[in-house]
């Protein structure tokens, strides 16, 4: 792309797409353009934004908005925004999946946000790829599209020609990433400062909550899950769990993993960390005391596991999410 040439970013407006994300991205790129003009240069870089909708009969895709009307050299990126209600799958998506494949074949980077990953999956572009979506959609998208490696620990997965963003508000993170790619990192940072948002450093794990799978149909494992919910702060061994379930250890471990998607040790860690998060958010109890309350004799081990699961230390988590009345003690 020549210096000063506008990089056209397309935004898909599928039925029930989140308009706040569509217009928010349009405004973000407009701010980036203003900052680029202010920074000067003989030919400041620009972002051109276009919106694309289905035709009345759903058989084709039409451009319905263009921030810089005129001849186009094609899209450098195409964004599939999140949805507020119905996910973008099925016949109502009309010509979108095929059109998205065509854009990708022409060299366009395809990007999705939250539930927009379903539309990308419908196009077939995520088969065999790693992708992220909102953590609440993980099981749904994995079940419908088993060839996709869903990783909801990441807020953004940049695979070069494919970029997926997880949470509904991750349109901000994706927009800033595209500003850095097609304009410059300095304009990205200035845009983030103008909008009072962090340019980087967030992950979905900071915000997701542990929701154990309980509707798996294995009564013996469900019995252990209910038991662990009340006893997870105690010293409980695999042998104790298997005995209570009335199963041999190897059979218990196999069935537990099949039912919950994790081994018993990981499961207990998730239960403990969920309780620790609650205490960090609403109380000023010292981290060492929280570790002891949830069953860790070694606060250092607690800190290590907390960071492994959430990507933040307990102190960092408290500084971000504390909602109590007193000053937090890290």
PDB file of N, CA, C and O in Angstrom, residues 177-205:
ATOM      1  N   UNK A 177      -5.666  -2.688  17.324  1.00  0.00           N
ATOM      2  CA  UNK A 177      -4.705  -3.573  16.642  1.00  0.00           C
ATOM      3  C   UNK A 177      -4.644  -3.246  15.158  1.00  0.00           C
ATOM      4  O   UNK A 177      -3.562  -3.204  14.547  1.00  0.00           O
ATOM      5  N   UNK A 178      -5.809  -3.003  14.544  1.00  0.00           N
ATOM      6  CA  UNK A 178      -5.828  -2.676  13.121  1.00  0.00           C
ATOM      7  C   UNK A 178      -5.231  -1.303  12.847  1.00  0.00           C
ATOM      8  O   UNK A 178      -4.591  -1.094  11.810  1.00  0.00           O
ATOM      9  N   UNK A 179      -5.420  -0.358  13.767  1.00  0.00           N
ATOM     10  CA  UNK A 179      -4.775   0.956  13.622  1.00  0.00           C
ATOM     11  C   UNK A 179      -3.265   0.792  13.627  1.00  0.00           C
ATOM     12  O   UNK A 179      -2.550   1.385  12.808  1.00  0.00           O
ATOM     13  N   UNK A 180      -2.739  -0.021  14.548  1.00  0.00           N
ATOM     14  CA  UNK A 180      -1.292  -0.245  14.602  1.00  0.00           C
ATOM     15  C   UNK A 180      -0.804  -0.918  13.331  1.00  0.00           C
ATOM     16  O   UNK A 180       0.261  -0.577  12.809  1.00  0.00           O
ATOM     17  N   UNK A 181      -1.577  -1.871  12.803  1.00  0.00           N
ATOM     18  CA  UNK A 181      -1.136  -2.614  11.622  1.00  0.00           C
ATOM     19  C   UNK A 181      -1.165  -1.759  10.366  1.00  0.00           C
ATOM     20  O   UNK A 181      -0.229  -1.800   9.555  1.00  0.00           O
ATOM     21  N   UNK A 182      -2.246  -1.003  10.163  1.00  0.00           N
ATOM     22  CA  UNK A 182      -2.415  -0.312   8.891  1.00  0.00           C
ATOM     23  C   UNK A 182      -2.086   1.178   8.943  1.00  0.00           C
ATOM     24  O   UNK A 182      -2.066   1.838   7.906  1.00  0.00           O
ATOM     25  N   UNK A 183      -1.821   1.706  10.150  1.00  0.00           N
ATOM     26  CA  UNK A 183      -1.391   3.106  10.263  1.00  0.00           C
ATOM     27  C   UNK A 183      -0.020   3.127  10.917  1.00  0.00           C
ATOM     28  O   UNK A 183       0.989   3.125  10.240  1.00  0.00           O
ATOM     29  N   UNK A 184       0.030   3.092  12.245  1.00  0.00           N
ATOM     30  CA  UNK A 184       1.325   3.018  12.940  1.00  0.00           C
ATOM     31  C   UNK A 184       1.086   2.789  14.421  1.00  0.00           C
ATOM     32  O   UNK A 184       0.024   3.166  14.958  1.00  0.00           O
ATOM     33  N   UNK A 185       2.054   2.206  15.140  1.00  0.00           N
ATOM     34  CA  UNK A 185       1.921   2.038  16.590  1.00  0.00           C
ATOM     35  C   UNK A 185       1.760   3.363  17.320  1.00  0.00           C
ATOM     36  O   UNK A 185       1.061   3.437  18.334  1.00  0.00           O
ATOM     37  N   UNK A 186       2.401   4.422  16.830  1.00  0.00           N
ATOM     38  CA  UNK A 186       2.292   5.719  17.507  1.00  0.00           C
ATOM     39  C   UNK A 186       0.868   6.259  17.411  1.00  0.00           C
ATOM     40  O   UNK A 186       0.338   6.831  18.377  1.00  0.00           O
ATOM     41  N   UNK A 187       0.210   6.062  16.272  1.00  0.00           N
ATOM     42  CA  UNK A 187      -1.178   6.502  16.128  1.00  0.00           C
ATOM     43  C   UNK A 187      -2.083   5.617  16.985  1.00  0.00           C
ATOM     44  O   UNK A 187      -3.058   6.091  17.581  1.00  0.00           O
ATOM     45  N   UNK A 188      -1.767   4.334  17.078  1.00  0.00           N
ATOM     46  CA  UNK A 188      -2.526   3.450  17.952  1.00  0.00           C
ATOM     47  C   UNK A 188      -2.490   3.950  19.390  1.00  0.00           C
ATOM     48  O   UNK A 188      -3.526   4.049  20.057  1.00  0.00           O
ATOM     49  N   UNK A 189      -1.296   4.260  19.895  1.00  0.00           N
ATOM     50  CA  UNK A 189      -1.160   4.721  21.279  1.00  0.00           C
ATOM     51  C   UNK A 189      -1.879   6.048  21.495  1.00  0.00           C
ATOM     52  O   UNK A 189      -2.547   6.247  22.515  1.00  0.00           O
ATOM     53  N   UNK A 190      -1.766   6.957  20.537  1.00  0.00           N
ATOM     54  CA  UNK A 190      -2.430   8.256  20.667  1.00  0.00           C
ATOM     55  C   UNK A 190      -3.945   8.088  20.642  1.00  0.00           C
ATOM     56  O   UNK A 190      -4.673   8.775  21.373  1.00  0.00           O
ATOM     57  N   UNK A 191      -4.436   7.174  19.807  1.00  0.00           N
ATOM     58  CA  UNK A 191      -5.882   6.912  19.746  1.00  0.00           C
ATOM     59  C   UNK A 191      -6.377   6.325  21.061  1.00  0.00           C
ATOM     60  O   UNK A 191      -7.434   6.709  21.573  1.00  0.00           O
ATOM     61  N   UNK A 192      -5.615   5.389  21.622  1.00  0.00           N
ATOM     62  CA  UNK A 192      -5.989   4.785  22.905  1.00  0.00           C
ATOM     63  C   UNK A 192      -6.023   5.839  24.005  1.00  0.00           C
ATOM     64  O   UNK A 192      -6.939   5.852  24.841  1.00  0.00           O
ATOM     65  N   UNK A 193      -5.026   6.723  24.014  1.00  0.00           N
ATOM     66  CA  UNK A 193      -5.004   7.787  25.036  1.00  0.00           C
ATOM     67  C   UNK A 193      -6.202   8.707  24.883  1.00  0.00           C
ATOM     68  O   UNK A 193      -6.824   9.105  25.868  1.00  0.00           O
ATOM     69  N   UNK A 194      -6.527   9.046  23.638  1.00  0.00           N
ATOM     70  CA  UNK A 194      -7.662   9.936  23.387  1.00  0.00           C
ATOM     71  C   UNK A 194      -8.963   9.305  23.884  1.00  0.00           C
ATOM     72  O   UNK A 194      -9.835   9.989  24.443  1.00  0.00           O
ATOM     73  N   UNK A 195      -9.093   7.984  23.694  1.00  0.00           N
ATOM     74  CA  UNK A 195     -10.319   7.287  24.074  1.00  0.00           C
ATOM     75  C   UNK A 195     -10.294   6.773  25.517  1.00  0.00           C
ATOM     76  O   UNK A 195     -11.244   6.154  25.979  1.00  0.00           O
ATOM     77  N   UNK A 196      -9.181   7.035  26.219  1.00  0.00           N
ATOM     78  CA  UNK A 196      -9.018   6.631  27.618  1.00  0.00           C
ATOM     79  C   UNK A 196      -9.199   5.123  27.799  1.00  0.00           C
ATOM     80  O   UNK A 196      -9.921   4.647  28.683  1.00  0.00           O
ATOM     81  N   UNK A 197      -8.516   4.348  26.940  1.00  0.00           N
ATOM     82  CA  UNK A 197      -8.552   2.892  27.055  1.00  0.00           C
ATOM     83  C   UNK A 197      -7.126   2.367  27.037  1.00  0.00           C
ATOM     84  O   UNK A 197      -6.203   3.028  26.558  1.00  0.00           O
ATOM     85  N   UNK A 198      -6.943   1.162  27.587  1.00  0.00           N
ATOM     86  CA  UNK A 198      -5.636   0.523  27.574  1.00  0.00           C
ATOM     87  C   UNK A 198      -5.331   0.026  26.167  1.00  0.00           C
ATOM     88  O   UNK A 198      -6.155  -0.671  25.566  1.00  0.00           O
ATOM     89  N   UNK A 199      -4.157   0.329  25.622  1.00  0.00           N
ATOM     90  CA  UNK A 199      -3.827  -0.148  24.288  1.00  0.00           C
ATOM     91  C   UNK A 199      -3.527  -1.626  24.233  1.00  0.00           C
ATOM     92  O   UNK A 199      -3.578  -2.236  23.176  1.00  0.00           O
ATOM     93  N   UNK A 200      -3.166  -2.231  25.340  1.00  0.00           N
ATOM     94  CA  UNK A 200      -2.831  -3.666  25.348  1.00  0.00           C
ATOM     95  C   UNK A 200      -2.822  -4.150  26.788  1.00  0.00           C
ATOM     96  O   UNK A 200      -2.965  -3.381  27.725  1.00  0.00           O
ATOM     97  N   UNK A 201      -2.638  -5.458  26.956  1.00  0.00           N
ATOM     98  CA  UNK A 201      -2.420  -6.002  28.293  1.00  0.00           C
ATOM     99  C   UNK A 201      -3.620  -6.645  28.947  1.00  0.00           C
ATOM    100  O   UNK A 201      -3.542  -7.104  30.080  1.00  0.00           O
ATOM    101  N   UNK A 202      -4.765  -6.712  28.231  1.00  0.00           N
ATOM    102  CA  UNK A 202      -5.929  -7.361  28.830  1.00  0.00           C
ATOM    103  C   UNK A 202      -6.060  -8.775  28.285  1.00  0.00           C
ATOM    104  O   UNK A 202      -5.667  -9.070  27.176  1.00  0.00           O
ATOM    105  N   UNK A 203      -6.654  -9.632  29.097  1.00  0.00           N
ATOM    106  CA  UNK A 203      -6.957 -10.991  28.659  1.00  0.00           C
ATOM    107  C   UNK A 203      -8.357 -11.348  29.139  1.00  0.00           C
ATOM    108  O   UNK A 203      -8.853 -10.818  30.144  1.00  0.00           O
ATOM    109  N   UNK A 204      -9.015 -12.281  28.416  1.00  0.00           N
ATOM    110  CA  UNK A 204     -10.354 -12.697  28.784  1.00  0.00           C
ATOM    111  C   UNK A 204     -10.392 -13.379  30.134  1.00  0.00           C
ATOM    112  O   UNK A 204     -11.403 -13.336  30.835  1.00  0.00           O
ATOM    113  N   UNK A 205      -9.292 -14.029  30.506  1.00  0.00           N
ATOM    114  CA  UNK A 205      -9.280 -14.752  31.776  1.00  0.00           C
ATOM    115  C   UNK A 205      -9.488 -13.827  32.965  1.00  0.00           C
ATOM    116  O   UNK A 205      -9.915 -14.274  34.025  1.00  0.00           O
TER     117      UNK A 205
END
